[in-house]
Structures are given as structure tokens and as C-alpha cells.
CSV table of C-alpha atoms and ligand atoms in Angstrom, one decimal:
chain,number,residue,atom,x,y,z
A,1,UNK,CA,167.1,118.2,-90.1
A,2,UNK,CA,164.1,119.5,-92.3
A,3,UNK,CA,160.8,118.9,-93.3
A,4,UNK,CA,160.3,117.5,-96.9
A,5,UNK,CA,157.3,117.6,-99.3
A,6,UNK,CA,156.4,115.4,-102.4
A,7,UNK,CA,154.0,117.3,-104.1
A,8,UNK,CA,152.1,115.8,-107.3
A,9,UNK,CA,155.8,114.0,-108.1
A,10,UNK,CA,155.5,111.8,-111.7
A,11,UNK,CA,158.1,110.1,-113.2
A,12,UNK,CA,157.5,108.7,-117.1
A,13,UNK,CA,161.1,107.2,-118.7
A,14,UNK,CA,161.9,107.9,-121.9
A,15,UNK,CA,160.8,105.1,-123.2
A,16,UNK,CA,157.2,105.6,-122.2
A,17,UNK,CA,156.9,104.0,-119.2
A,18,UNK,CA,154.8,105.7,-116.2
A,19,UNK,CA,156.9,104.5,-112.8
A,20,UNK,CA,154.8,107.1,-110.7
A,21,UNK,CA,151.7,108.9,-110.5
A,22,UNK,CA,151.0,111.8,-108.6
A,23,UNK,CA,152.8,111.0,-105.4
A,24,UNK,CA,151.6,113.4,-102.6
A,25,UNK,CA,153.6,113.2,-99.3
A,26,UNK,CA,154.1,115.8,-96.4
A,27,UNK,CA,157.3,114.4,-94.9
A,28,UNK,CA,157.6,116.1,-90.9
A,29,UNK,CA,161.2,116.9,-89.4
A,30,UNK,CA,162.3,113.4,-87.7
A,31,UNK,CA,159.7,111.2,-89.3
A,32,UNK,CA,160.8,107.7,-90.5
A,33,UNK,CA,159.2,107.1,-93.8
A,34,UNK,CA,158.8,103.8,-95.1
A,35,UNK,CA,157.7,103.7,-98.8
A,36,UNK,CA,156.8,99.6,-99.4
A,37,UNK,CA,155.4,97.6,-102.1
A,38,UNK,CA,156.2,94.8,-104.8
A,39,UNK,CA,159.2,94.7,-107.0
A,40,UNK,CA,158.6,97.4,-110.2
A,41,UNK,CA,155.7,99.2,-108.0
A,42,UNK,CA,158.1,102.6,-108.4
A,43,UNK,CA,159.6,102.9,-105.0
A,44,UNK,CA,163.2,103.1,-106.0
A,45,UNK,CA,162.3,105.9,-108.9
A,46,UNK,CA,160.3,107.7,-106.4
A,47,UNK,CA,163.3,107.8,-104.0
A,48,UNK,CA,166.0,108.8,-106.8
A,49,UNK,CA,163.8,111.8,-107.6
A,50,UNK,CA,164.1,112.6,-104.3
A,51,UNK,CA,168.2,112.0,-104.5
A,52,UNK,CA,168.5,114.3,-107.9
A,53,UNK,CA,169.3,111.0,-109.4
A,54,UNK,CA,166.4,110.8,-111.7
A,55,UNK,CA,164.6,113.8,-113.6
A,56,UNK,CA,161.5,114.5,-112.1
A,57,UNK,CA,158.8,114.4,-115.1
A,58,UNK,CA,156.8,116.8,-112.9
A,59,UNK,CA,155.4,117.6,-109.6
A,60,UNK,CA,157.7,119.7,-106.9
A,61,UNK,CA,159.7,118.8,-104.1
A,62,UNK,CA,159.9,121.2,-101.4
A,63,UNK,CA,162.7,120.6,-98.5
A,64,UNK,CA,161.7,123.0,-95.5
A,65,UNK,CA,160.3,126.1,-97.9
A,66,UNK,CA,162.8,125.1,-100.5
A,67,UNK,CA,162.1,124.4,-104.1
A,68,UNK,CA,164.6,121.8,-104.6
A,69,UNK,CA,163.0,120.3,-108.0
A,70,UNK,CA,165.7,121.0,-110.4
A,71,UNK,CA,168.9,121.1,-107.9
A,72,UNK,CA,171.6,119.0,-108.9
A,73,UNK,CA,171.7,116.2,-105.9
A,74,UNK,CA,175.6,117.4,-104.7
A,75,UNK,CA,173.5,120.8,-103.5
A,76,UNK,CA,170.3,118.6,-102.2
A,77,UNK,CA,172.1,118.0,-98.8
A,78,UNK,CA,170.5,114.6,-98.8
A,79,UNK,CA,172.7,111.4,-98.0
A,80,UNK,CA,171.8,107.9,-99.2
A,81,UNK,CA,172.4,104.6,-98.5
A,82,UNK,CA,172.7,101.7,-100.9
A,83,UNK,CA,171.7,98.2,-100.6
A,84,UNK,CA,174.6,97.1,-102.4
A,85,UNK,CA,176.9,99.8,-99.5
A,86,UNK,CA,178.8,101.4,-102.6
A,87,UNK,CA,182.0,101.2,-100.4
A,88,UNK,CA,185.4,101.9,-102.2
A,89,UNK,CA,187.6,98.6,-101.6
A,90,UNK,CA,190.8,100.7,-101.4
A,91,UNK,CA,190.2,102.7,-99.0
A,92,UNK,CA,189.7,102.3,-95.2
A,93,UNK,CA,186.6,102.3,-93.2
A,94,UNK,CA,187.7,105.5,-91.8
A,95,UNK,CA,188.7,106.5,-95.6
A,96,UNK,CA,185.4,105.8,-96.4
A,97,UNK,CA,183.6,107.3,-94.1
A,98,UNK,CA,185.7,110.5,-94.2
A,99,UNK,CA,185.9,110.7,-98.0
A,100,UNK,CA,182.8,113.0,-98.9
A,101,UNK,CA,184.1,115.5,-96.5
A,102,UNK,CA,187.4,115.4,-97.6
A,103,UNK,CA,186.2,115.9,-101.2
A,104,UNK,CA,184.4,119.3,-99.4
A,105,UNK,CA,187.5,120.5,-98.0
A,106,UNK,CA,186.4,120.2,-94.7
A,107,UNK,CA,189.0,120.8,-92.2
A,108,UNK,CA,191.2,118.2,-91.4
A,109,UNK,CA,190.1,118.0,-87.3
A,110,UNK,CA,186.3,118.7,-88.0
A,111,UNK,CA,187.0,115.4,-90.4
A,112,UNK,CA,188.6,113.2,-87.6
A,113,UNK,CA,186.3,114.3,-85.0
A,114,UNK,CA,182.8,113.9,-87.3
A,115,UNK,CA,184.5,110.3,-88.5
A,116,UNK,CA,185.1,109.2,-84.8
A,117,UNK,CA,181.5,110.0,-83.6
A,118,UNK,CA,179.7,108.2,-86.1
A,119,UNK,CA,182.0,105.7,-85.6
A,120,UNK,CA,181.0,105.4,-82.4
A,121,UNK,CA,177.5,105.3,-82.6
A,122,UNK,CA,177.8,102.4,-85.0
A,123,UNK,CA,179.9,100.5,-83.3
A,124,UNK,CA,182.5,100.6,-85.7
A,125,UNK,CA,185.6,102.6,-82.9
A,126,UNK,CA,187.8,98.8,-84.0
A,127,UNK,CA,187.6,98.6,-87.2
A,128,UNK,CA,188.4,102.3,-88.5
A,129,UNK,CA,191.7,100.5,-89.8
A,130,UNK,CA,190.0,97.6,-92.2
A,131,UNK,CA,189.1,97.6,-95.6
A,132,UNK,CA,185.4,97.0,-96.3
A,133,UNK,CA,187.0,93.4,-97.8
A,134,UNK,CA,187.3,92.4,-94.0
A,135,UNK,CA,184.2,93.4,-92.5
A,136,UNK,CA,180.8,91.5,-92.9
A,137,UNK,CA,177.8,92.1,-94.6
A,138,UNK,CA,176.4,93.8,-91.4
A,139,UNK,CA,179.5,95.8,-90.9
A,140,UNK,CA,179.6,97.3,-94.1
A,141,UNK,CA,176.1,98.3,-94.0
A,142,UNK,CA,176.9,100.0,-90.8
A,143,UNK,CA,180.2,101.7,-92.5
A,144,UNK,CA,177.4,102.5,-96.1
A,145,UNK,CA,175.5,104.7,-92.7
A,146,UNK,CA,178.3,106.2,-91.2
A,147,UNK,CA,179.5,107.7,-94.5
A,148,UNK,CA,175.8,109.2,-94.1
A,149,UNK,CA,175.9,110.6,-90.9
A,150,UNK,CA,179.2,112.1,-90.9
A,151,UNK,CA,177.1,114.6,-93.6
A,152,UNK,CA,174.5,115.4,-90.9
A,153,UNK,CA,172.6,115.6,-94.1
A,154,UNK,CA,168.8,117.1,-94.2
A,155,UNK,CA,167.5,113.9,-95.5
A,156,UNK,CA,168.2,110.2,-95.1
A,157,UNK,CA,167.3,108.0,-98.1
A,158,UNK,CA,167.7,104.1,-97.7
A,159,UNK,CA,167.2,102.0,-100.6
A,160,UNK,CA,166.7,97.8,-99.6
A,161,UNK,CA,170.0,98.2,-97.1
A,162,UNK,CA,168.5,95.4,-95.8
A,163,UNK,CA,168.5,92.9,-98.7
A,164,UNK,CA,171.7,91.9,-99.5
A,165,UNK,CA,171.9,90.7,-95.6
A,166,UNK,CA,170.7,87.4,-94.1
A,167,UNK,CA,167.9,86.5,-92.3
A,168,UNK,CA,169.1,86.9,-88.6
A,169,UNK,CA,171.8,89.9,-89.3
A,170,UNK,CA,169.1,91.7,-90.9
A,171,UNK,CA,166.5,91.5,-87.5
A,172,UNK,CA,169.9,93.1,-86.1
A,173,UNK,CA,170.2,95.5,-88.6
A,174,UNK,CA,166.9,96.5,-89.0
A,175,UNK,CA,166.8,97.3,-84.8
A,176,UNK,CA,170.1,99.2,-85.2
A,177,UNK,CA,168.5,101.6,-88.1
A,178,UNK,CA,165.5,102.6,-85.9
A,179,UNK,CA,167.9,103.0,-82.8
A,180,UNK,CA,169.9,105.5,-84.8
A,181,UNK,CA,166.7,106.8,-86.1
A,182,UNK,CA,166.0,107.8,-82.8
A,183,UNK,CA,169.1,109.1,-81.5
A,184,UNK,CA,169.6,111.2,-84.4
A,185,UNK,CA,165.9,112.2,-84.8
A,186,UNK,CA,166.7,112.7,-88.3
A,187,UNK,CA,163.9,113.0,-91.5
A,188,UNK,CA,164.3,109.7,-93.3
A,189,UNK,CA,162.7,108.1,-96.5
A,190,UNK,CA,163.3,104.1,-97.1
A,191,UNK,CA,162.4,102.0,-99.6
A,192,UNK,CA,161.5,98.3,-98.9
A,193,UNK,CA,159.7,95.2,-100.5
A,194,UNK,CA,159.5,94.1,-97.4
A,195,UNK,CA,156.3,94.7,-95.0
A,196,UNK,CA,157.8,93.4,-91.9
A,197,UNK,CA,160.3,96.1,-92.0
A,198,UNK,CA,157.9,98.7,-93.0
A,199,UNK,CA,155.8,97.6,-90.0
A,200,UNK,CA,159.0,97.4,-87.3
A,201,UNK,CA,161.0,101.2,-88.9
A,202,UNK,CA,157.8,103.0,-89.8
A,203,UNK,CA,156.6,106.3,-88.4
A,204,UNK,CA,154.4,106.3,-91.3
A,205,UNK,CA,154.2,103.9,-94.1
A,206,UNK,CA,153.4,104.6,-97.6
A,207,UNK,CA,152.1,101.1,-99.8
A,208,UNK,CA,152.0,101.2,-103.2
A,209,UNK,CA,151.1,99.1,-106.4
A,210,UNK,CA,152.3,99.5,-110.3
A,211,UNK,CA,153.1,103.4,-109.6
A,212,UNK,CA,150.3,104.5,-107.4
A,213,UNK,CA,150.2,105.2,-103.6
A,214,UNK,CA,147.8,103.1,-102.6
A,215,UNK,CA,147.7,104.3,-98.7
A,216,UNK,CA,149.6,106.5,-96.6
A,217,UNK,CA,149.3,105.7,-92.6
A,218,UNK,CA,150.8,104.5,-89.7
A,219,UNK,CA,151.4,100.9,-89.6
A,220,UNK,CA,148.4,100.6,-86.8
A,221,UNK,CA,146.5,102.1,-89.5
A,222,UNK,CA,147.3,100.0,-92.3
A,223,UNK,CA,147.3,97.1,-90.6
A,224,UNK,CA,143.9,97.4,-89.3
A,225,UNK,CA,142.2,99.6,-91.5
A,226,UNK,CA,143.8,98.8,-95.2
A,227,UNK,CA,142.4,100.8,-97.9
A,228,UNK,CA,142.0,98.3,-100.4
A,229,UNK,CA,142.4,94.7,-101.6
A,230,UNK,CA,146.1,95.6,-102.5
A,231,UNK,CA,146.9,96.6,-98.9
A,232,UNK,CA,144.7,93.9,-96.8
A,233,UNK,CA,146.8,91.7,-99.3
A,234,UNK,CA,150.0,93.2,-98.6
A,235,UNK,CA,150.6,94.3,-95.5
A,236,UNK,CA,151.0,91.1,-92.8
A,237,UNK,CA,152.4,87.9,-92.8
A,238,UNK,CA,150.9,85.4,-93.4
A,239,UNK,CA,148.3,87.3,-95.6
A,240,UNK,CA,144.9,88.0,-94.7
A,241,UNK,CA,142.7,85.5,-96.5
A,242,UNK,CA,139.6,87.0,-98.8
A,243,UNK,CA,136.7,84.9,-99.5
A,244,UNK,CA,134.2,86.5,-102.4
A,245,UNK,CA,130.2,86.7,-101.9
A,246,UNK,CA,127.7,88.6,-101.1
A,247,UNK,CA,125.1,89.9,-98.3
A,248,UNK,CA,121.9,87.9,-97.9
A,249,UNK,CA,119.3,88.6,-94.9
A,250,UNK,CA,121.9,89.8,-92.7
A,251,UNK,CA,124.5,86.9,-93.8
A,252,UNK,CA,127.6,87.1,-95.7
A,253,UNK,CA,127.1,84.2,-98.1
A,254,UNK,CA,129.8,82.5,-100.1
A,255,UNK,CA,129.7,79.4,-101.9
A,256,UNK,CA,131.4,78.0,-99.2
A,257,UNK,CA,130.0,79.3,-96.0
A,258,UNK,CA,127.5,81.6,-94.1
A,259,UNK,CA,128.8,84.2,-91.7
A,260,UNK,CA,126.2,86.1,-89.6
A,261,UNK,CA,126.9,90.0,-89.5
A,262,UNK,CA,126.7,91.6,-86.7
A,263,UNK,CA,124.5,94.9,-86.1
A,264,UNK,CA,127.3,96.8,-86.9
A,265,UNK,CA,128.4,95.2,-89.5
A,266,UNK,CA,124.7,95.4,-90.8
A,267,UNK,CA,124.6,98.8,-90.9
A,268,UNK,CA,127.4,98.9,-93.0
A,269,UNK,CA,126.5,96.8,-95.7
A,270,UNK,CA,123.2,97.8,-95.9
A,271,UNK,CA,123.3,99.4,-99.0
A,272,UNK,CA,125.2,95.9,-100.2
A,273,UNK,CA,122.4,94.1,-100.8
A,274,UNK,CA,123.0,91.1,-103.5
A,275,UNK,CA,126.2,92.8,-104.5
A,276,UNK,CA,129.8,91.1,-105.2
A,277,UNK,CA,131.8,91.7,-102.1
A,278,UNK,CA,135.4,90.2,-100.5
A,279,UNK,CA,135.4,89.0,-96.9
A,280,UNK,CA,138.5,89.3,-95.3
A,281,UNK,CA,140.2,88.2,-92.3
A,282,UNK,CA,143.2,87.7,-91.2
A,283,UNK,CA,145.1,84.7,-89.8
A,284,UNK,CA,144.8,85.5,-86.2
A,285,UNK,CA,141.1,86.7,-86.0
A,286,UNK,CA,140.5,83.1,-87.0
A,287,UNK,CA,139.7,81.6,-84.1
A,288,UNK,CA,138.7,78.2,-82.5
A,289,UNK,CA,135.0,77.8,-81.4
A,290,UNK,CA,132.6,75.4,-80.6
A,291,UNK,CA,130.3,75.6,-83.6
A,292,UNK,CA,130.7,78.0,-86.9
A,293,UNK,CA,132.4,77.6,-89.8
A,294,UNK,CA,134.1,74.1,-90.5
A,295,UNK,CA,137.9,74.2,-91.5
A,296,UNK,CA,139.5,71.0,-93.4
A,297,UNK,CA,142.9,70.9,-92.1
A,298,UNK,CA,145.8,70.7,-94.9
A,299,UNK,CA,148.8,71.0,-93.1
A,300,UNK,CA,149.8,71.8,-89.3
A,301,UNK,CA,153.1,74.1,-88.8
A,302,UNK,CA,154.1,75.1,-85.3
A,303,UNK,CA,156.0,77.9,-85.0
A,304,UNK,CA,156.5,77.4,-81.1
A,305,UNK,CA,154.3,80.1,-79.5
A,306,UNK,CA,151.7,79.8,-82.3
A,307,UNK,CA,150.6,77.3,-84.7
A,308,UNK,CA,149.6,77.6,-88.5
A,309,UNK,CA,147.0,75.6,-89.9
A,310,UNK,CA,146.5,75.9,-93.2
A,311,UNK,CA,143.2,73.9,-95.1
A,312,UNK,CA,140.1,74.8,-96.6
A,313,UNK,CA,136.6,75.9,-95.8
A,314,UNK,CA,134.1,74.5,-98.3
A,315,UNK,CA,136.5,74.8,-101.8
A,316,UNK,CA,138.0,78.0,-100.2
A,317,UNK,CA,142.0,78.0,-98.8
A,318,UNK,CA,142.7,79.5,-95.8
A,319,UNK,CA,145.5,80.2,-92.8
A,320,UNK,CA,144.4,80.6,-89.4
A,321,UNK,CA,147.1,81.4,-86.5
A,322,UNK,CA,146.5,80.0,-83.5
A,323,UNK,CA,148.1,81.0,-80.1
A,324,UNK,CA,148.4,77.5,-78.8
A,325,UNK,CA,150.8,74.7,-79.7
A,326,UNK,CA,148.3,72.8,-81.9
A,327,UNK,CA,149.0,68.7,-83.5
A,328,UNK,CA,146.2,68.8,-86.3
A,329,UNK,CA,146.8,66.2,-89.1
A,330,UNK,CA,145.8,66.1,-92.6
A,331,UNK,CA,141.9,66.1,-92.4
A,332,UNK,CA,141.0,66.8,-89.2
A,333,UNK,CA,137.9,69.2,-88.6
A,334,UNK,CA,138.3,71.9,-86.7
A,335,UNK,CA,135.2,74.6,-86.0
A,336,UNK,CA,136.0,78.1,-86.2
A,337,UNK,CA,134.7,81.8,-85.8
A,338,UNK,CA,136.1,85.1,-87.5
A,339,UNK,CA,136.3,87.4,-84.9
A,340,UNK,CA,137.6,90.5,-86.9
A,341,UNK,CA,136.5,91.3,-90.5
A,342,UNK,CA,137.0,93.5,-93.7
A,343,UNK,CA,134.6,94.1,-96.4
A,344,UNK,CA,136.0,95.1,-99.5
A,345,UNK,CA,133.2,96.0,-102.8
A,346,UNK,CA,134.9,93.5,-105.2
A,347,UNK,CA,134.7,95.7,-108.1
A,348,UNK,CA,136.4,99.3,-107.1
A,349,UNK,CA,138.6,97.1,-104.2
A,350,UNK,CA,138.1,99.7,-101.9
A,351,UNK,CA,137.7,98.9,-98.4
A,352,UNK,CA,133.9,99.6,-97.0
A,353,UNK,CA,133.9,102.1,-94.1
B,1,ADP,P1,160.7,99.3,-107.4
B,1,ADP,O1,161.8,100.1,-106.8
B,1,ADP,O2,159.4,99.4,-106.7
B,1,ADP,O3,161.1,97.9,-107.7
B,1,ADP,P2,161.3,100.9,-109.8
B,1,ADP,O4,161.1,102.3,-109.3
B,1,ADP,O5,162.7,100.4,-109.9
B,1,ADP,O6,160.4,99.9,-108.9
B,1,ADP,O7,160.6,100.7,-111.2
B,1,ADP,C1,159.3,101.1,-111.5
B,1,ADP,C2,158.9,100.9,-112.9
B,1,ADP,O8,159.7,101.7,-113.8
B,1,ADP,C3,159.1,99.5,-113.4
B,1,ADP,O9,158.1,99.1,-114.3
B,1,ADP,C4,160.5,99.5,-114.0
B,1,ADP,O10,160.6,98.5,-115.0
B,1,ADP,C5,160.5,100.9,-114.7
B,1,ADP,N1,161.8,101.4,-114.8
B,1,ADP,C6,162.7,101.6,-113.8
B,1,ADP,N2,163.9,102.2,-114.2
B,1,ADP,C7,163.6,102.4,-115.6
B,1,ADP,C8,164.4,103.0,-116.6
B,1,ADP,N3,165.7,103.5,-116.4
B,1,ADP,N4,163.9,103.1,-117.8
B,1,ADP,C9,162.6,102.6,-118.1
B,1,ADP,N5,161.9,102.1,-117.1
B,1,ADP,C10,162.3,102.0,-115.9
């Protein structure tokens, strides 16, 4: 396993299109790297510059002290796995798994016996004899890592191998990738659109937007401390809700409520005076009180062990999770309190610290 370094890594296409600016990553040996954001935000470029499958316009990648920049990707010693599995129909599981060592020349025994161990890690000892035709979706996914492994590659790149699963076989999936994350302790780099899996794989994630990294943390980290707009937006489900206004004698005044700050909070706005801010908080620091800030409730979904209620505050939507079963109905009142929030300045986004 190695260590592997992005360092200033740009990639514009030839037709003029910047997919990513100076992305800046230390990668440690055995860290699980999850690289998340929207659809066309550069993740998949940024991980086939990292395969050799895609020039890199410029910047460096270093794996342990190597320069691997302009390496062809068959010398990168880096294995990756595709969310479509990129399994040959013809050939066996065990065909398939054994195929890029064969096309190595590795010896015949050091084959079997690399085949059969991966094999068995996956869970895949029965069905060495089936085509990929007879497997399912969660199967082949499992055969798409075990042609990986049998590599003992340097680097693990996964692109979406979770997408073309469903819902429930993908909470399986998703569990079994960071179980062999851990038995293998390997250095791995996946891509995902989906912040969920960022926040269940992640050692460290990386968020970003229209080609820029936006934050780099632990999920803790950007969870609770987001960077930005983009990341409070992104990162947890349901979505933080953001209300705009200002500070006003130790108030955070929108045109649909007052929120008093606390001293802390105070202090940090202080310089905030009259300017155009964004309150955030998210669903589950929304909590029931006796007095505060009226919600309008718009619909009631119970979830079993918690309940959404989505409605408004004044003109403003919002979601609030709470940890009860709740039977709200369509215009009922409910008074509530924010007991965490985030102050963004609403013009550079940035989160105020
Ligand atoms: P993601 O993986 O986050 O969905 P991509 O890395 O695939 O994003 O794409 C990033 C941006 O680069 C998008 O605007 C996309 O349209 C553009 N792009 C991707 N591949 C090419 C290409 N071969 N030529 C030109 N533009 C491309």
C-alpha cells in the first residue's frame, strides 16, 4: 500500500472546459478517501487522472515519493473499480478475476491461490464457476473488487460502484466496502454523488462544486463545521434549512422571525452589524419548546423512530426532525427553538468562525 499526493492537479478538455481546479490532497497509507459532490462537479475526471485515464492538464501526482504524472496507467499499479463492473460475459468469475494476472504472466499457482483468497473474503468461494450473467447486481460488484484485490494494487479507485445497485443491496454493499477497507488497510480514493455514503466509508471526505474543492475533512468535521453554503447544503439528509437576515441588537432578524444570539454567538457576529447573513440549522437542532419561533405545519412524515415535519415559519420553508413519533396535521402550530446554528456572510458564502 502507499501514500498518494494530488498536488495542484487541473484538468481543462480540449474543448475548453475547466473540470478541475487546483486540487490539493495528501492521501496517507490506508486512508479511505471519499471525493463527493453533484453530478458534472469533476469527481470522475479527478479520479481518471489519478487512473492514467485522462491527461493531466497540470499539477503532479506523487505515489509514496514517486512522480507518477505522466506514467502510462498499466505501470501506475493502481486498480479500479467501475460502477457499471466492466466484467467480461465469457468468461468465469474465477476467469475474471484471474484475467489481469494471467495477462502478467503470473505463475499459474500464485494465480489460483491469489484468485481463491479474494474469493474468499468476498464471499464469492460458490460461485467461481458462474458467468457474471448468473450472479446479481451485488455479486458482480463483489466479482468488479475481487478482480482488484487479486492486484494488491497501491491504490484503490472506486467510481459510483454503488449506483447501478438498489436501495437495500446497496446498504449491504456499502458495509462490505468499508469491512474490506479494513481488513485490507488499503489507500483508497472513491467517487460518489452520494453524501450518505461519503458520511458511512469516509476516513476523510473531500466536497466539491463545479470543479473546486470546496472542503477537505472528516465527515464529523463537515458535518458540523461546513465551510460554506455549498457544504451546509450538501452534506446531510434532509438538508440543513438557511433562512437570510441580518444581526440587529443582539438578534438575528429575518423577515420571518427573531432569534436571540447567544453571548457566544454575539461575539462572533459582532463585526456583523446590519450586514446580509444566512442562518442555518439543521433538521434535528430544530427542536420542540414552549415558546419561540412559530412553525406552520405542511405535512407530517413518520419515519418510525423520528418524525419529519415539514411547514413554514413566517413565508420561510423548513424541516425539522423530531425524535418522537409525532401526528401533526396540515396547519397545526407547533413552537420551536434552534438549538444549534451556522452563520454563513451571504455574499463570499463562507462559513463565520
Ligand atoms: P462528475 O464525475 O462529478 O459527475 P465529471 O468529472 O464527469 O463530473 O465532469 C466534470 C465536467 O467536465 C463536466 O462539466 C463535464 O461536462 C465535463 N467533461 C467530462 N468529460 C469531458 C470530456 N471528455 N470532454 C469535455 N468535457 C468533459
Amino acid at each position: 500500500m502507499a501514500s498518494l499526493k494530488l498536488q495542484h492537479l487541473e484538468k481543462i478538455y480540449p474543448n475548453g472546459v475547466q473540470a478541475v481546479y487546483d486540487f490539493n490532497i495528501d492521501i496517507e497509507d490506508g486512508e479511505l478517501i471519499v471525493l463527493v459532490g453533484p453530478s458534472g462537479c469533476g469527481k470522475s475526471t479527478t479520479l481518471r487522472m489519478v487512473a492514467g485515464l485522462e491527461d493531466i492538464s497540470s499539477g503532479k501526482l506523487i505515489i509514496d515519493d514517486r512522480d507518477i504524472t505522466a506514467m502510462p496507467p498499466k505501470d501506475r499499479d493502481i486498480a479500479m473499480v467501475f460502477q457499471n463492473y466492466a466484467l467480461y460475459a465469457h468468461m468465469t468469475v474465477y476467469e475474471n478475476m484471474a484475467f489481469s494476472l494471467v495477462l502478467r504472466k503470473e505463475n499459474k499457482n500464485v494465480i489460483h491461490q491469489k484468485v481463491l483468497a479474494a474469493a474468499e473474503i468476498l464471499g464469492l468461494t460458490d460461485q467461481l464457476n458462474k458467468k457474471p450473467s448468473q450472479l446479481s447486481g451485488g455479486q458482480r460488484q463483489r466479482v468488479a473488487m475481487g478482480r482488484a484485490i487479486v492486484r494488491t494494487p497501491k491504490v484503490f479507485l472506486f467510481d459510483e460502484p454503488l449506483s447501478n445497485l438498489d436501495a437495500k443491496l446497496r446498504g449491504a454493499t456499502r458495509r462490505e466496502i468499508l469491512l474490506l477497507h479494513k481488513r485490507l488497510k488499503a489507500t483508497m480514493l472513491y467517487v460518489t454523488h452520494d453524501q450518505t455514503e461519503a458520511l458511512t466509508l469516509a476516513d476523510r471526505i473531500v466536497c466539491m462544486s463545479m470543479g473546486h474543492v470546496q472542503q477537505i475533512g472528516t465527515p464529523l468535521e463537515l458535518y458540523d463545521t461546513p465551510a460554506n453554503l455549498f457544504v451546509a447544503s450538501f452534506i446531510g439528509l434532509p438538508p440543513m434549512n438557511f433562512f437570510e437576515g441580518t444581526v440587529r441588537n443582539g438578534h438575528f432578524v429575518s423577515d420571518d422571525f427573531e432569534f436571540a444570539l447567544d453571548e457566544e454567538h454575539k461575539k462572533l457576529l459582532s463585526g456583523y452589524e446590519g450586514k446580509a447573513l444566512t442562518l442555518g440549522v439543521r433538521p434535528e437542532n430544530v427542536v420542540r419548546a414552549e415558546e419561540g419561533i412559530r412553525l406552520v405545519v405542511g405535512l407530517n412524515e413518520n419515519l418510525g423512530q423520528t418524525t419529519l415535519v415539514h411547514g413554514t415559519v413566517g413565508k420561510a420553508r423548513i424541516t425539522a426532525k423530531f425524535r418522537e413519533w409525532c401526528d401533526y396535521r396540515e396547519g397545526d402550530e407547533v413552537n420551536v427553538a434552534f438549538n444549534r446554528v451556522h452563520f454563513f456572510d451571504k455574499e463570499t458564502t463562507n462559513a463565520i468562525r
